Tab-separated table of C-alpha atoms in Angstrom:
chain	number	residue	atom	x	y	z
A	1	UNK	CA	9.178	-20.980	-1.064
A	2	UNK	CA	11.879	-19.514	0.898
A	3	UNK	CA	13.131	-20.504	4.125
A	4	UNK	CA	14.856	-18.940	6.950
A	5	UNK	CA	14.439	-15.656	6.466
A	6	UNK	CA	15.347	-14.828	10.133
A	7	UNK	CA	18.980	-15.476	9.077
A	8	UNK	CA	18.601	-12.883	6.142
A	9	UNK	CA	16.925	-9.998	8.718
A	10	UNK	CA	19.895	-10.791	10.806
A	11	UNK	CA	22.300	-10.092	8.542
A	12	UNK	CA	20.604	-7.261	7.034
A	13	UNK	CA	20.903	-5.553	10.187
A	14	UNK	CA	24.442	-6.346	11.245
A	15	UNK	CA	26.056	-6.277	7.602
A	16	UNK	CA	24.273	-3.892	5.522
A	17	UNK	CA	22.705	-6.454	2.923
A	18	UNK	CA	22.343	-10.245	2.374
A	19	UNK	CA	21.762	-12.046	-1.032
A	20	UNK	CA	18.768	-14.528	-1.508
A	21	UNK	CA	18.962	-16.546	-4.385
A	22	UNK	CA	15.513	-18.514	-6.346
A	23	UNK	CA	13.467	-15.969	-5.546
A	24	UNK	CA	11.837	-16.258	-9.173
A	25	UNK	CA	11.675	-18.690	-11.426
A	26	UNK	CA	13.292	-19.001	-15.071
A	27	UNK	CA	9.582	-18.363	-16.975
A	28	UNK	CA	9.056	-15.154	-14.380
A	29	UNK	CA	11.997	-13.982	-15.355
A	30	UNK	CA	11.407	-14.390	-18.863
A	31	UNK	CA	8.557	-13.174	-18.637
A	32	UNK	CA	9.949	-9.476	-16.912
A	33	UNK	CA	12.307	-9.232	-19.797
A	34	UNK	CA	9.747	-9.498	-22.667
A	35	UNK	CA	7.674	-6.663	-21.076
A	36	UNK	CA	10.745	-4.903	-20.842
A	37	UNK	CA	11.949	-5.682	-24.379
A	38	UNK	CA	8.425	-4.815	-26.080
A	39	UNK	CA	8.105	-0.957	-24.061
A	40	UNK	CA	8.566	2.567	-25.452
A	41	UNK	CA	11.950	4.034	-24.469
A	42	UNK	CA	11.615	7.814	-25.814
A	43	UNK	CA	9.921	9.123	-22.687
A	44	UNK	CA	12.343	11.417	-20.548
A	45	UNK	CA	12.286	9.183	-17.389
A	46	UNK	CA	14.639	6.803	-19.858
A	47	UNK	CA	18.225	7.170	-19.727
A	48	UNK	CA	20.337	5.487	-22.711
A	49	UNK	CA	23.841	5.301	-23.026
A	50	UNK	CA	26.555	3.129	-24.803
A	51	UNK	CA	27.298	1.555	-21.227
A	52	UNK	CA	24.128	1.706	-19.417
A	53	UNK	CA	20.141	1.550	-20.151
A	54	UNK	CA	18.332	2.865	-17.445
A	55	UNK	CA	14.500	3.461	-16.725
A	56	UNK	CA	13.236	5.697	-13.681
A	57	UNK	CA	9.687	5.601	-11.974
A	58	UNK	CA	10.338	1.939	-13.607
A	59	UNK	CA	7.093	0.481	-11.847
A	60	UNK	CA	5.216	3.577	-12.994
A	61	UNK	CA	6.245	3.292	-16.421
A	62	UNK	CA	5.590	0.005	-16.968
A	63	UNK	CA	2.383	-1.175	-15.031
A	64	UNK	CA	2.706	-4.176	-16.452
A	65	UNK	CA	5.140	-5.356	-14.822
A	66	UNK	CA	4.166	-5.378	-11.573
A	67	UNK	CA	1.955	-8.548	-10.981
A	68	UNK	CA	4.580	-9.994	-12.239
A	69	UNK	CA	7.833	-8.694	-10.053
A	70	UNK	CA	5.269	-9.356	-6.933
A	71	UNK	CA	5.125	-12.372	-6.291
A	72	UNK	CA	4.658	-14.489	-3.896
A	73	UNK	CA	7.948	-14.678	-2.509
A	74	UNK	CA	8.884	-10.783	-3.114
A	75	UNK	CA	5.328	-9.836	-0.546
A	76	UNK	CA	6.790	-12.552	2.066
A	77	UNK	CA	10.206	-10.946	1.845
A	78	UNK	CA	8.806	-7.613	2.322
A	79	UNK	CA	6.054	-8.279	5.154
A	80	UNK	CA	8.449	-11.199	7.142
A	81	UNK	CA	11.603	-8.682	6.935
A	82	UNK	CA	10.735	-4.521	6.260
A	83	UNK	CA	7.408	-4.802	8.080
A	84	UNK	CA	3.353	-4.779	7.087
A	85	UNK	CA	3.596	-1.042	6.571
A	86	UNK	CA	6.095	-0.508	3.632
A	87	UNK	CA	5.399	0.637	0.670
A	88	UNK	CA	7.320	1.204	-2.677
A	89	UNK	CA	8.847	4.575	-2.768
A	90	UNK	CA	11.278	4.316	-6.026
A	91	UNK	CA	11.980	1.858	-8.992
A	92	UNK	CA	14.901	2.389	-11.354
A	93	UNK	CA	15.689	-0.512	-14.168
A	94	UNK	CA	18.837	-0.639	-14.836
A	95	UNK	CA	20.663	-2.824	-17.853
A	96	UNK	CA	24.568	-2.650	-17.800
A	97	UNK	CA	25.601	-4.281	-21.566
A	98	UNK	CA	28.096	-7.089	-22.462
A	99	UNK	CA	30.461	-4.398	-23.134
A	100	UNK	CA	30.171	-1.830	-20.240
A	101	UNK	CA	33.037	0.647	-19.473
A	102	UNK	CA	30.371	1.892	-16.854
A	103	UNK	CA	32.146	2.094	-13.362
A	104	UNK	CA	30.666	3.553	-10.054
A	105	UNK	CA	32.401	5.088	-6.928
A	106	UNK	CA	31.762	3.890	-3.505
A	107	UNK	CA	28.907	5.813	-2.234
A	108	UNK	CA	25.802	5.879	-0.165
A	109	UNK	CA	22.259	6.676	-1.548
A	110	UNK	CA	21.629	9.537	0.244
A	111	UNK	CA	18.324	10.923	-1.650
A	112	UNK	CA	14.501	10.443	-1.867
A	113	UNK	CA	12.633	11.492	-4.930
A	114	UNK	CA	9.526	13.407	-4.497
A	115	UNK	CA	6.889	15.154	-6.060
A	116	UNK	CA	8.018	18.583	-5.915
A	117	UNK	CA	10.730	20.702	-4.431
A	118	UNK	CA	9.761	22.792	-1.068
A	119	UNK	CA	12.799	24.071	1.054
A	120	UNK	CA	11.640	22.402	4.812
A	121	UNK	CA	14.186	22.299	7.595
A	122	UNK	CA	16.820	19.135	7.744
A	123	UNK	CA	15.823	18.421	3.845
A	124	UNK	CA	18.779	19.567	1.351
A	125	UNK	CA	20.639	19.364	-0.722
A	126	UNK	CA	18.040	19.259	-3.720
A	127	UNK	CA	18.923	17.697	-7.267
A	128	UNK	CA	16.186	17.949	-10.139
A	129	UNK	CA	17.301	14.892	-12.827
A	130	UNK	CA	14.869	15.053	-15.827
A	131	UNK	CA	11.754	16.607	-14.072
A	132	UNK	CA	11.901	13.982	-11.068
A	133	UNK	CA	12.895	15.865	-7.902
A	134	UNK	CA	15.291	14.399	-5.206
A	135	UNK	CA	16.392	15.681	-1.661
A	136	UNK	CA	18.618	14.538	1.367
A	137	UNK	CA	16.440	13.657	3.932
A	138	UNK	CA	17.034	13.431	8.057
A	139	UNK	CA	19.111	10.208	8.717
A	140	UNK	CA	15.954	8.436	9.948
A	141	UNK	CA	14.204	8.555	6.554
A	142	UNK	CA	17.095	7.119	5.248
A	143	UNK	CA	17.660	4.469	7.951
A	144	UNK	CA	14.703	3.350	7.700
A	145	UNK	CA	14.595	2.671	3.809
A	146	UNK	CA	14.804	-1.085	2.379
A	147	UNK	CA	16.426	-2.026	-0.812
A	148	UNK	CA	15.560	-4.650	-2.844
A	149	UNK	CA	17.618	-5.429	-6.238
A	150	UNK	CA	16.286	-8.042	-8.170
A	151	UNK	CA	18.807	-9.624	-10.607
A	152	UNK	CA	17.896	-11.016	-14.522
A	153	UNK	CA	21.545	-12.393	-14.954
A	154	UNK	CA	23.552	-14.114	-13.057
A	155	UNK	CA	26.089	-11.305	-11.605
A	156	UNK	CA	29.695	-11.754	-10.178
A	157	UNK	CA	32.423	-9.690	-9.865
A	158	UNK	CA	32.949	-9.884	-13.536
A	159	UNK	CA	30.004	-8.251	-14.638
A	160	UNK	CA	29.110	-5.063	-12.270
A	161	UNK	CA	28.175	-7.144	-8.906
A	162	UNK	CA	27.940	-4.775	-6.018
A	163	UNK	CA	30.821	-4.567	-4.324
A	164	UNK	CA	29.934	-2.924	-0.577
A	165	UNK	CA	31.669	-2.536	2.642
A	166	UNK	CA	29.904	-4.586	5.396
A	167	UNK	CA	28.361	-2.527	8.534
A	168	UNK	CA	29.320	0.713	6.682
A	169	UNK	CA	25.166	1.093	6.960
A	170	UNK	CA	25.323	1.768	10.658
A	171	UNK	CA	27.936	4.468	10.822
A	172	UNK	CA	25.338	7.221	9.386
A	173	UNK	CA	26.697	9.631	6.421
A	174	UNK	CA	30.136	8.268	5.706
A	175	UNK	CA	31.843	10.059	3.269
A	176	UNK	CA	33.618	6.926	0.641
A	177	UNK	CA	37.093	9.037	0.889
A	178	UNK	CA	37.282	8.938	4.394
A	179	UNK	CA	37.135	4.623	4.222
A	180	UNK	CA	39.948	3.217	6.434
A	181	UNK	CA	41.087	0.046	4.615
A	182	UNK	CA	42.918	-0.960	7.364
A	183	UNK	CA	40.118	-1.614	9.418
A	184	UNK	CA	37.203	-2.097	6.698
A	185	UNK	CA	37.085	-4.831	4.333
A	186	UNK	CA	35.303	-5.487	0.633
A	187	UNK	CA	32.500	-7.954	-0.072
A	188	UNK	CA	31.223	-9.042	-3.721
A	189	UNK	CA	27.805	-9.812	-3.900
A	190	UNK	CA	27.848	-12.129	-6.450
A	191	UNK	CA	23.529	-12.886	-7.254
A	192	UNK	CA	22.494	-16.012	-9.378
A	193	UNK	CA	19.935	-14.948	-12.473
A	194	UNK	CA	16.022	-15.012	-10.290
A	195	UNK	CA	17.781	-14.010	-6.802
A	196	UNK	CA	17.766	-10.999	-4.984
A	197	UNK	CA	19.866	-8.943	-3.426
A	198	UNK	CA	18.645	-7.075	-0.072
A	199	UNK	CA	20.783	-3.392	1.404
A	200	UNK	CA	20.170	-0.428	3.615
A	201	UNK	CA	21.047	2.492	1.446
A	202	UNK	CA	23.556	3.680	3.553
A	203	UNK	CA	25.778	0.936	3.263
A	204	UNK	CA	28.748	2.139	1.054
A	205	UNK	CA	28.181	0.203	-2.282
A	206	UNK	CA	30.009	0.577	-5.857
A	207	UNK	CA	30.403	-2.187	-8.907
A	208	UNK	CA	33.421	-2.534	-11.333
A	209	UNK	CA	33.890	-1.967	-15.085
A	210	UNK	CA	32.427	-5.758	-16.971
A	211	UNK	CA	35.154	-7.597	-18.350
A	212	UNK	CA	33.481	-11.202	-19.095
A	213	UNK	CA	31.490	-9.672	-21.938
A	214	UNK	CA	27.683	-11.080	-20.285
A	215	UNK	CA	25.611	-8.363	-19.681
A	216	UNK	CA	23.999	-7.546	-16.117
A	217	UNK	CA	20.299	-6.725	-15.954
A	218	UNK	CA	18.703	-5.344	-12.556
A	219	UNK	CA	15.761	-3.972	-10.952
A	220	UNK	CA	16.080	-1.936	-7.990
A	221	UNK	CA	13.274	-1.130	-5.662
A	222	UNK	CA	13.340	1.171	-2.652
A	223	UNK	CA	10.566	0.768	0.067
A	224	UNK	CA	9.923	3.095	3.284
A	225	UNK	CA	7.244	2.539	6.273
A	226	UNK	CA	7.444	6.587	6.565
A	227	UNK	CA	5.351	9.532	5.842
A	228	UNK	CA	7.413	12.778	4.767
A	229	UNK	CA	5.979	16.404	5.686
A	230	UNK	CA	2.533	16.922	4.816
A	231	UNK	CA	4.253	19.769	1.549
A	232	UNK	CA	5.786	16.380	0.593
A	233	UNK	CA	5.083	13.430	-1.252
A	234	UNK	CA	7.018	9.932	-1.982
A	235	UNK	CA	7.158	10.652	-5.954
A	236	UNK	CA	6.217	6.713	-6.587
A	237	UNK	CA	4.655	5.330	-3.331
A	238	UNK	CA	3.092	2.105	-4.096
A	239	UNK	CA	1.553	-0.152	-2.146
């Protein structure tokens, strides 16, 4: 069972993220990655490419899976760090192969997805990405929102680790050009297979090209303690 997780809230709050490793054991894994392996990837929420695999509305596409990303130690994380009241509010799988060319920017995650678009003041701009709807929200949405990315590989800076700038979170929308590297520095989150790594989404994040050739496998779920305007809803809220 994990310990400490005081230290982890703390640094979640003055960096931006922290990294918990064990989180879930060798058969759970295994287990995740044979529901995975054995599902239906023609729907549209399922994005395939050369360098990437990815699934949206993961944890509504694959029920199944649920009981078993859960467990014990994911509701303790969630209750003794976000709070009683979060919920799930978005699930993306996301498989980046032994060979992946696939290399993203510095950025923020600046968008919710929900059920439907409606123009309501202090929410744009709008994207629609195969039939899912997503919007800028105010800044205290966003502030508010937990990330949890649960990794099946081990991940270093070899094979697509996040790379993120610490405390970048706190500074609100902070556009990735504007980065002072002067005064900022670079962290690797480097995440053993069965760990877990845990960021605001407005901490500036990106991840290199792979060059060891071992593929990285990982599950990213965003939770909120929020209700949106009653013309609105969370696309995948969960509880």
């Amino acid at each position: 069972m994990i310990i400490n997780l005081y230290h982890h809230k703390n640094s979640i709050k003055e960096n931006g993220f922290t990294v918990i490793n064990n989180i879930f054991s060798e058969e759970e894994i295994k287990k995740i990655g044979e529901v995975i392996q054995n599902i239906d990837t023609s729907g549209e929420t399922f994005r395939k490419l050369e360098d990437l695999f990815a699934i949206r509305q993961f944890l509504k596409e694959i029920p199944e899976v649920n009981d078993l990303i859960f467990n014990e130690n994911i509701k303790t994380i969630i209750k003794e760090i976000f709070g009683e009241q979060y919920f799930v509010v978005k699930s993306i799988y996301f498989d980046k192969p032994e060979k992946s060319n696939w290399y993203v920017a510095y950025h923020q995650d600046l968008t919710i997805s929900v059920d439907k678009k409606f123009e309501i003041e202090n929410f744009g701009p709008w994207t629609t990405k195969q039939n899912q709807f997503a919007v800028q929200p105010p800044l205290d949405i966003l502030e508010n929102i937990f990330t949890i990315r649960i990794h099946l590989d081990d991940t270093d800076e070899h094979n697509g680790a996040l790379k993120v700038v610490p405390k970048s979170h706190s500074n609100g929308i902070y556009r990735p050009e504007t980065i002072d590297w002067s005064v900022e520095t670079e962290a690797i989150c480097s995440v053993e297979k069965g760990g877990v790594m845990i960021m605001k989404p407005l901490l500036l994040h990106g991840s290199n090209r792979t060059t060891n050739g071992k593929k990285r496998r990982v599950i990213h779920i965003e939770f909120s303690d929020k209700g949106l305007p009653e013309e609105l809803n969370w696309s995948e809220k969960l509880n």
